[in-house]
PDB file of C-alpha atoms in Angstrom:
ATOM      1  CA  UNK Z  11     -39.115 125.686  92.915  1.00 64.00           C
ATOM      2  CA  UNK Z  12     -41.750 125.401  90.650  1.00 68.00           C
ATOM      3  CA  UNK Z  13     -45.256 126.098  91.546  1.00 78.00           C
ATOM      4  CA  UNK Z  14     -46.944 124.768  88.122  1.00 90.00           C
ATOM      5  CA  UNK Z  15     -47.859 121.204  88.058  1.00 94.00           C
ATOM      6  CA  UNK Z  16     -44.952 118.483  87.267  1.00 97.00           C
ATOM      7  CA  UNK Z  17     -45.505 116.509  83.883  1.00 98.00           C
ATOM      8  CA  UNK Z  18     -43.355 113.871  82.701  1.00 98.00           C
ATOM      9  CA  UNK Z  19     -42.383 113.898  78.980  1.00 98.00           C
ATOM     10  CA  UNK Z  20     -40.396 110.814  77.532  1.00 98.00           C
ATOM     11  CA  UNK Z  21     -38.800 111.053  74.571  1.00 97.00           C
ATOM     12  CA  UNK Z  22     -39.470 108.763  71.750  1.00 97.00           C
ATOM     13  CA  UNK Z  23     -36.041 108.907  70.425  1.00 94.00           C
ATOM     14  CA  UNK Z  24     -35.408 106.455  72.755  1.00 95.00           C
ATOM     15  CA  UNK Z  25     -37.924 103.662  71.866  1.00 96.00           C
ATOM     16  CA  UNK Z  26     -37.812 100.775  69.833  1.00 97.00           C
ATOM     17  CA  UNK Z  27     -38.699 102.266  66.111  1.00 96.00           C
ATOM     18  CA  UNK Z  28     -39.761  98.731  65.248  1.00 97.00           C
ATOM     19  CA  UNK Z  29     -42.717  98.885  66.872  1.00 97.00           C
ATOM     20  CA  UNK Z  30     -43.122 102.587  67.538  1.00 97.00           C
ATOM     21  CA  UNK Z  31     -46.857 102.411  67.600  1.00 97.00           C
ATOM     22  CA  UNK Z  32     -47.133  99.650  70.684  1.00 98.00           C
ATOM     23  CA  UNK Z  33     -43.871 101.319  72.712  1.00 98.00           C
ATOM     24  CA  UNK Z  34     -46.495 105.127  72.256  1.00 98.00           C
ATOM     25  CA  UNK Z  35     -49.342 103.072  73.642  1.00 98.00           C
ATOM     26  CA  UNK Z  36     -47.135 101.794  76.455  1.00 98.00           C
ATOM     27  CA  UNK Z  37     -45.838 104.719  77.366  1.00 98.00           C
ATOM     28  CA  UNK Z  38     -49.126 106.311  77.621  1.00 98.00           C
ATOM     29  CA  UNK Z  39     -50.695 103.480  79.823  1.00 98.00           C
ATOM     30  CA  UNK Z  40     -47.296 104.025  82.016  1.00 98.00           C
ATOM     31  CA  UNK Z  41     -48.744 107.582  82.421  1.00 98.00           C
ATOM     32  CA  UNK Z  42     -46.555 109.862  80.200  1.00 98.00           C
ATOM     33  CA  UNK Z  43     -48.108 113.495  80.349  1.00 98.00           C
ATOM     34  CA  UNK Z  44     -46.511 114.581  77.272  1.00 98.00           C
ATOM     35  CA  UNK Z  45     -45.206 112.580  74.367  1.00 98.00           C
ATOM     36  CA  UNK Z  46     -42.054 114.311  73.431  1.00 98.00           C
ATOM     37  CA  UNK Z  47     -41.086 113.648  69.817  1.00 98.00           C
ATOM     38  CA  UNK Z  48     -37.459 115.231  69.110  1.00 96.00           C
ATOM     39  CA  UNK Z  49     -36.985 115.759  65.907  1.00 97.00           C
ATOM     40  CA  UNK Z  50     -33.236 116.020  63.938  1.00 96.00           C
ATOM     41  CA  UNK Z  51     -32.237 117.209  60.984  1.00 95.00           C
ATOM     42  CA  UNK Z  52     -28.419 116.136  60.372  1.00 94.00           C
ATOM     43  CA  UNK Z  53     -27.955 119.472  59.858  1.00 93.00           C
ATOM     44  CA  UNK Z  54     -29.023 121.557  62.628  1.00 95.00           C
ATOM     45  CA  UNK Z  55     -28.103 118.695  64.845  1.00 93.00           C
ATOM     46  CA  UNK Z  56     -25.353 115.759  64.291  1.00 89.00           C
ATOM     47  CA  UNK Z  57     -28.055 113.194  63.761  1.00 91.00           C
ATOM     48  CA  UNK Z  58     -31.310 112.078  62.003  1.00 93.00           C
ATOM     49  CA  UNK Z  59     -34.735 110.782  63.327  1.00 94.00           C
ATOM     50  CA  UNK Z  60     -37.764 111.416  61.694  1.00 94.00           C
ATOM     51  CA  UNK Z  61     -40.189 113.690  60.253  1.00 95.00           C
ATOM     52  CA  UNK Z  62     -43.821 114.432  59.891  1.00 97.00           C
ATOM     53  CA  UNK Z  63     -44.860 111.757  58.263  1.00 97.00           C
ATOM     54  CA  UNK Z  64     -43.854 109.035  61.227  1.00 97.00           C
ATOM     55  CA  UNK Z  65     -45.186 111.471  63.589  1.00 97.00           C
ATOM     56  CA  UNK Z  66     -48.611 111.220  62.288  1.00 97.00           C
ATOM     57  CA  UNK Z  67     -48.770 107.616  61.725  1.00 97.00           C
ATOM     58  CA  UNK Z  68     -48.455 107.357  65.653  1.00 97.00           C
ATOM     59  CA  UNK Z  69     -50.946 110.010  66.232  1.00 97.00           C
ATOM     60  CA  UNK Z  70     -53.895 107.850  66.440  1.00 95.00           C
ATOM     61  CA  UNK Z  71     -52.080 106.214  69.167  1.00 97.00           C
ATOM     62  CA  UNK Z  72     -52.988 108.300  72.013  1.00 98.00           C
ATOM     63  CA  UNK Z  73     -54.879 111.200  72.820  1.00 98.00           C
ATOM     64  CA  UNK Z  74     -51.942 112.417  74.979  1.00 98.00           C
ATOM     65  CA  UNK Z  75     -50.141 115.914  73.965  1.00 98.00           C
ATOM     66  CA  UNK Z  76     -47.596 115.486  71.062  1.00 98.00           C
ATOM     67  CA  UNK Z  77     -44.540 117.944  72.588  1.00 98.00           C
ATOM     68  CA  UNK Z  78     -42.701 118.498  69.383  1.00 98.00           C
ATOM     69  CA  UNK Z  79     -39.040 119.586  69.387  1.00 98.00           C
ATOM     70  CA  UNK Z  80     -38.058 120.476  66.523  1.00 98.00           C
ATOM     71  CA  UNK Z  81     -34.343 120.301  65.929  1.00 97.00           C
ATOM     72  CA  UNK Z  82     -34.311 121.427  62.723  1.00 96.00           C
ATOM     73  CA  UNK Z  83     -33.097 124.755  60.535  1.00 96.00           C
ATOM     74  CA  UNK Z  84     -34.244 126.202  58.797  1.00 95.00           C
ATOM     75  CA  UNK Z  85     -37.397 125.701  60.639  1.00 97.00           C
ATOM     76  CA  UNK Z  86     -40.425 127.815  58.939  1.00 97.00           C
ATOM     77  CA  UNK Z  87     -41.357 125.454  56.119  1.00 96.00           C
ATOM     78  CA  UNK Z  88     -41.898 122.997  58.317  1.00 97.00           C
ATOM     79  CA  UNK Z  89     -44.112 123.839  60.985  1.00 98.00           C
ATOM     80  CA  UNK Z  90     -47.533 123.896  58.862  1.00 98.00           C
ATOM     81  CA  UNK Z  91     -46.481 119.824  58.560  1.00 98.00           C
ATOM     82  CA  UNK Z  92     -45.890 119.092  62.197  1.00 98.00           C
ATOM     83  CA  UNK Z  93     -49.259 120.641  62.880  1.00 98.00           C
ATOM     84  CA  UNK Z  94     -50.806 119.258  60.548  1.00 98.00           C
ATOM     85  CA  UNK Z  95     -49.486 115.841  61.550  1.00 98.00           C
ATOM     86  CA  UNK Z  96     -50.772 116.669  64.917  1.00 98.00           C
ATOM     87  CA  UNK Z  97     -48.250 118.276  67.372  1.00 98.00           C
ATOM     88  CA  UNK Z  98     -50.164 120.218  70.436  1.00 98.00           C
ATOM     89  CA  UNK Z  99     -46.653 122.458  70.779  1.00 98.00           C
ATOM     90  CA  UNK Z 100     -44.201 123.284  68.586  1.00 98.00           C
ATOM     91  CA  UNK Z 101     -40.916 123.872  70.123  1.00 98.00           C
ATOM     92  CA  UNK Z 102     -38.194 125.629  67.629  1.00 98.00           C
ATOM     93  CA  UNK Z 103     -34.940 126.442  68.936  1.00 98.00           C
ATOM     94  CA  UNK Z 104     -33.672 130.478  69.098  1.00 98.00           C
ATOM     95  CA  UNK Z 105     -30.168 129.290  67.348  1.00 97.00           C
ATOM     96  CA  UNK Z 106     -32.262 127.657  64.398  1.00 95.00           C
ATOM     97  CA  UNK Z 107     -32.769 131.010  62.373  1.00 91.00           C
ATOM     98  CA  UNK Z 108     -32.133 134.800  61.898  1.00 93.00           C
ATOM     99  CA  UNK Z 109     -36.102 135.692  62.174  1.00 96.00           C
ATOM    100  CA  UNK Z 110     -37.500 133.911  66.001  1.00 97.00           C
ATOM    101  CA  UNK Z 111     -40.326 136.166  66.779  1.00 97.00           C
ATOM    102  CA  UNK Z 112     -41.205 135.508  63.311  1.00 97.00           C
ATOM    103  CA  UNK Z 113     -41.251 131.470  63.820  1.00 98.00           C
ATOM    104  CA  UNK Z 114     -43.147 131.930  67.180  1.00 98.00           C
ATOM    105  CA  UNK Z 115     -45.751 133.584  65.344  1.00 98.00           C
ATOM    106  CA  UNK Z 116     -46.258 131.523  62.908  1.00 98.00           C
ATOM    107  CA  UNK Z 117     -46.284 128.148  65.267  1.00 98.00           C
ATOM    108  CA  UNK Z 118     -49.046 130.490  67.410  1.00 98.00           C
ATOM    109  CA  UNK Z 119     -50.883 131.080  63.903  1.00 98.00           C
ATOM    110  CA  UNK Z 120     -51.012 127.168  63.173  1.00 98.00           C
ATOM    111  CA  UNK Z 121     -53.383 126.600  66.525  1.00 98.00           C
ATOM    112  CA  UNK Z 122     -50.652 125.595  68.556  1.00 98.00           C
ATOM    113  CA  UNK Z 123     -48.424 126.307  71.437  1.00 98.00           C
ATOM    114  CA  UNK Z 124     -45.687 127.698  70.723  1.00 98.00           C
ATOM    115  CA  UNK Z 125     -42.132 127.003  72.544  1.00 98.00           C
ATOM    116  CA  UNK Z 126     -38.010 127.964  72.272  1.00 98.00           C
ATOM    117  CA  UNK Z 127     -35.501 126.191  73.439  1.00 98.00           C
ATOM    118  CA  UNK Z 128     -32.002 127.283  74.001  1.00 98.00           C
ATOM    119  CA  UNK Z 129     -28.255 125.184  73.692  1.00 97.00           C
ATOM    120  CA  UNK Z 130     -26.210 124.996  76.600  1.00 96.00           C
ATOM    121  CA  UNK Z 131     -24.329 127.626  75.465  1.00 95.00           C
ATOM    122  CA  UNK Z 132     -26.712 129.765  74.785  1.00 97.00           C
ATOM    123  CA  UNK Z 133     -27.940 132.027  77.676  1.00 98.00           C
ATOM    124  CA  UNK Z 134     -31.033 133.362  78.371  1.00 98.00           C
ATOM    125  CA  UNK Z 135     -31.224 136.254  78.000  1.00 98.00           C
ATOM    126  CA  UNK Z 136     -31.184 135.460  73.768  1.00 97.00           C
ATOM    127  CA  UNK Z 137     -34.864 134.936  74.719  1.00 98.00           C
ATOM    128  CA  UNK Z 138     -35.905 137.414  76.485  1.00 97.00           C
ATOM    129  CA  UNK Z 139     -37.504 140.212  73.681  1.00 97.00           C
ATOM    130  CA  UNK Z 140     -40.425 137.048  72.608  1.00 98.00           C
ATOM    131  CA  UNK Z 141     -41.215 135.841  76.198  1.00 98.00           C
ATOM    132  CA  UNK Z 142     -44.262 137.208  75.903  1.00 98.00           C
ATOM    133  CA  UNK Z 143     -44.919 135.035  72.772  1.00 98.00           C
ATOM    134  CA  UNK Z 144     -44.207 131.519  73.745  1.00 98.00           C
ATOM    135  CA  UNK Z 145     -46.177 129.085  76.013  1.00 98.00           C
ATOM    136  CA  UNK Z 146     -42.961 126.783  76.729  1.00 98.00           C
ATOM    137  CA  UNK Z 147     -39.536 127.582  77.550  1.00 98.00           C
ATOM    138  CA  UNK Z 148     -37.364 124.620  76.661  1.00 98.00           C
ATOM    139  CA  UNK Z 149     -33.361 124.565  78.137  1.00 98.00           C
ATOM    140  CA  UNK Z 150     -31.064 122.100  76.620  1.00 97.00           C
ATOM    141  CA  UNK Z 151     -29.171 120.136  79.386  1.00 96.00           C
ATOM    142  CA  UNK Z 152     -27.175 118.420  77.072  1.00 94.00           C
ATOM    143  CA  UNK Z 153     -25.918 119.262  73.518  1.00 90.00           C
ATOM    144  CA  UNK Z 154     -28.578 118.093  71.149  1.00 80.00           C
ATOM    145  CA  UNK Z 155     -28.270 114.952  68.638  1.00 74.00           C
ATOM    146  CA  UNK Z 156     -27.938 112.209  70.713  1.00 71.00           C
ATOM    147  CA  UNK Z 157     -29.736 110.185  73.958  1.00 72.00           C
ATOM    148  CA  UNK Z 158     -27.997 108.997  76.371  1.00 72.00           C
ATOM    149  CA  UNK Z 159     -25.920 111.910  77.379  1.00 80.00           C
ATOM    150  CA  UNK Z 160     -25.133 112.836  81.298  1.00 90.00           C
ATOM    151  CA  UNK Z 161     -26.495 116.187  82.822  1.00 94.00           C
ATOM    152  CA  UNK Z 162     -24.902 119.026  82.302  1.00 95.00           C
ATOM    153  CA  UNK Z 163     -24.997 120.616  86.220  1.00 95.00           C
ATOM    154  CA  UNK Z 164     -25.434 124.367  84.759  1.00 96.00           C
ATOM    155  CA  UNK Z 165     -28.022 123.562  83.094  1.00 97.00           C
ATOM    156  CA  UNK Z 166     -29.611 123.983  86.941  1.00 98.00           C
ATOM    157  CA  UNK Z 167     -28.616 127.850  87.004  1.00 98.00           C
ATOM    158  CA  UNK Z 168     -30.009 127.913  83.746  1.00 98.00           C
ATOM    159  CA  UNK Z 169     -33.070 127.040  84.772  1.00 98.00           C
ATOM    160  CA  UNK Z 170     -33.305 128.803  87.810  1.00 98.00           C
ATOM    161  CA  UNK Z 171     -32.396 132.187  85.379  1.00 98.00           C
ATOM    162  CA  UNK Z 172     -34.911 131.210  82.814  1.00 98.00           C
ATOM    163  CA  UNK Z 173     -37.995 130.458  85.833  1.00 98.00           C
ATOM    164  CA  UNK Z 174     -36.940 134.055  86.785  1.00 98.00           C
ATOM    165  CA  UNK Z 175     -37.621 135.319  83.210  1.00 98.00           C
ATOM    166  CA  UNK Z 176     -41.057 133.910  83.363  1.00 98.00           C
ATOM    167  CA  UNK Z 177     -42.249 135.525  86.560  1.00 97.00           C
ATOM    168  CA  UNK Z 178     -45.509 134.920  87.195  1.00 95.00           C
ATOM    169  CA  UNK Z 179     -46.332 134.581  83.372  1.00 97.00           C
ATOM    170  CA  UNK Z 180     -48.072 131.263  82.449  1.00 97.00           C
ATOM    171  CA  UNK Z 181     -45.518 129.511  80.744  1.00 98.00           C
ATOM    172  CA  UNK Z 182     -44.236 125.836  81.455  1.00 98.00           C
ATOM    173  CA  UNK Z 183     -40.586 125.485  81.968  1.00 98.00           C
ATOM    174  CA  UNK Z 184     -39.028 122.658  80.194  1.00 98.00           C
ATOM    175  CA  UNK Z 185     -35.821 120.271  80.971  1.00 98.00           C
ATOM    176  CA  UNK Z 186     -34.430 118.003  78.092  1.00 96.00           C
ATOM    177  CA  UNK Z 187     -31.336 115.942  78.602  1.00 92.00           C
ATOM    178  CA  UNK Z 188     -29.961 113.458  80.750  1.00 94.00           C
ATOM    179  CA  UNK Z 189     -33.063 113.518  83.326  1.00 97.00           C
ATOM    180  CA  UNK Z 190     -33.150 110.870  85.840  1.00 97.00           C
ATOM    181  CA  UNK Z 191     -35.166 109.817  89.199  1.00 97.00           C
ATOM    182  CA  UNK Z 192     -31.443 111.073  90.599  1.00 96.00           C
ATOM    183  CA  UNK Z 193     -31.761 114.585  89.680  1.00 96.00           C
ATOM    184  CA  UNK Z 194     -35.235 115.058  89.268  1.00 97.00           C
ATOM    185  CA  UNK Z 195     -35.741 116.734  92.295  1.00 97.00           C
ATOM    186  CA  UNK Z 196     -32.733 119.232  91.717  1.00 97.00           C
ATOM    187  CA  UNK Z 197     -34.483 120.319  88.617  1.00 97.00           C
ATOM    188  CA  UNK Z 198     -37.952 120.787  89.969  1.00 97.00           C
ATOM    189  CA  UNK Z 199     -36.238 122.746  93.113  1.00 96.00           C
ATOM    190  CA  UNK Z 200     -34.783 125.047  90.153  1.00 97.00           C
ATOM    191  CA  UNK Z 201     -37.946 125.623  88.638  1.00 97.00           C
ATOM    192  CA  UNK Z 202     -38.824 122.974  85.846  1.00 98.00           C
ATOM    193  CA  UNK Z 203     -42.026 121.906  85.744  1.00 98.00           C
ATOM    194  CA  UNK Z 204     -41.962 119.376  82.497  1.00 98.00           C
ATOM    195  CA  UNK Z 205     -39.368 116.700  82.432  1.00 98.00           C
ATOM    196  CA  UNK Z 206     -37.991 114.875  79.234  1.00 98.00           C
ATOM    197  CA  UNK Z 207     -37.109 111.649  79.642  1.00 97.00           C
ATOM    198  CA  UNK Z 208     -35.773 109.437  76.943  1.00 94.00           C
ATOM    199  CA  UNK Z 209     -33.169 106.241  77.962  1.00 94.00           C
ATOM    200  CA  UNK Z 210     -34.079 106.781  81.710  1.00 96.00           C
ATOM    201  CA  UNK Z 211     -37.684 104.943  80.640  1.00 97.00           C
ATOM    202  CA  UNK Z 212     -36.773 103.182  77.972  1.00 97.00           C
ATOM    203  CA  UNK Z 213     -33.870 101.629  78.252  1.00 95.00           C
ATOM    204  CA  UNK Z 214     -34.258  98.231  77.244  1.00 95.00           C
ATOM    205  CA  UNK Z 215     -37.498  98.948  75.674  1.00 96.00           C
ATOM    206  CA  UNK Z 216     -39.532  96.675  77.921  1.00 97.00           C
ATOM    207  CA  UNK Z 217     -42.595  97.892  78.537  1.00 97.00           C
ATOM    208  CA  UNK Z 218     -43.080  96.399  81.849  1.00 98.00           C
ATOM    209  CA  UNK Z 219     -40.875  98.973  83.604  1.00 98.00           C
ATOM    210  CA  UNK Z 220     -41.797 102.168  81.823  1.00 98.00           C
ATOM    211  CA  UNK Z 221     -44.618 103.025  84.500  1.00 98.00           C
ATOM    212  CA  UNK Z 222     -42.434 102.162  87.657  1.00 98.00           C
ATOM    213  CA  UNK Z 223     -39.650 104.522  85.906  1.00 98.00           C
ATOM    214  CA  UNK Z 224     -42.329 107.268  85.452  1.00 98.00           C
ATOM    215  CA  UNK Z 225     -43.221 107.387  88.293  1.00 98.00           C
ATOM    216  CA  UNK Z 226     -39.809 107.539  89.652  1.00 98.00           C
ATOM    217  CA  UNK Z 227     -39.396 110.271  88.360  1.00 97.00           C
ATOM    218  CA  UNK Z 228     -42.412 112.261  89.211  1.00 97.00           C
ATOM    219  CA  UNK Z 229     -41.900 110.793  92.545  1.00 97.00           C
ATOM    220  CA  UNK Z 230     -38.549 112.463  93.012  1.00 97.00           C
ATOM    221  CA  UNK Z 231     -39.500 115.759  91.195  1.00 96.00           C
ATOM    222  CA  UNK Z 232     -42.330 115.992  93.697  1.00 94.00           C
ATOM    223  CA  UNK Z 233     -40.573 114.926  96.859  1.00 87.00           C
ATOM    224  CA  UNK Z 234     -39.958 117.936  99.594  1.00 64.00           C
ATOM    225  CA  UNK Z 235     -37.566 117.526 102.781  1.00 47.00           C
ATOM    226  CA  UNK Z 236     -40.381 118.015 105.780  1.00 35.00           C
TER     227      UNK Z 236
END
């Protein structure tokens, strides 16, 4: 169970790109924590979204923390433009490139927090030798590329392996991938403390719902059997 303080991320890859701008805003008023912007290469990952450049025209938007995934490789020459466009943490993946501690450092260098995320496949223990160098452990519950995707149930050992990593350091644990007010509380109990969310508030891009699904999901992450 997590001890740190539950903070709901949704992913942009799930809004309506037409109007980016107003779906950030609403999201915010809906009371995102985080504004997680996942990033994709077509390389790295089977898909494309955006870079830097969208990122920052959307920064003005909100004053909330810009989570930035970046599913990308190589990674390295891009970081100084994701700060720069205004991410608050920079999350690379371990699998992205031959030189991690490296990328850490550099993301830490930049003025930012500094996370890793790990694949499904990928256990943790391919993280532990920079633990002490990141501010946000990020495990994959679902292959990256695409929203939409369903859970992946080990992704719950997963988490309860990486939580054990970070002991008592101060370091959030992150969840990205088929999160719903369903399993919310499964994921908490193993240990995550921020939850991305991308088609679970946004589907159907009305804005109308996006707080009531929020808070669904915080609701349900937070919940304890008396």
């Amino acid at each position: 169970m997590t001890t740190r303080p539950i903070r709901i991320a949704p992913s942009i890859l799930s809004a309506d790109f037409a109007r980016l701008g107003d779906e950030v805003a609403a999201i915010d008023a809906a009371g995102a924590d985080y504004i997680h912007v996942d990033v994709m290469d077509g390389h790295f990952v089977p898909n494309i979204s955006f870079g830097a450049v969208v990122m920052k025209a959307i920064r003005a938007v909100t004053t909330k923390p810009f989570d930035v995934h970046l599913m990308i490789a190589p990674v390295d020459a891009y970081l100084g433009d994701f700060a720069a466009a205004g991410a608050d943490i920079i999350t690379v993946h371990a699998e992205a490139g031959p030189h991690l501690h490296r990328s850490l450092q550099a993301i830490r260098a930049l003025g930012k927090k500094a996370g890793v995320a790990i694949n499904p496949a990928t256990p943790v223990s391919a993280i532990q030798h920079v633990i002490d160098d990141v501010d946000l452990v990020l495990v994959m519950s679902v292959n990256p590329g695409f929203g939409g995707q369903s859970f992946i149930p080990e992704s719950l050992n997963k988490l309860r392996q990486a939580k054990a990593l970070i002991g008592g350091r101060s370091i959030d644990l992150e969840v990205d991938g088929g999160v719903t007010a369903d399993n919310a509380r499964a994921i908490a109990d193993a240990g995550a403390n921020v939850l991305v969310a991308g088609s679970s508030i946004f589907a159907g891009n009305d804005s109308a719902t996006y707080a009531n699904r929020v808070a669904a999901i915080r609701n349900a992450a937070t919940s304890r059997v008396a």
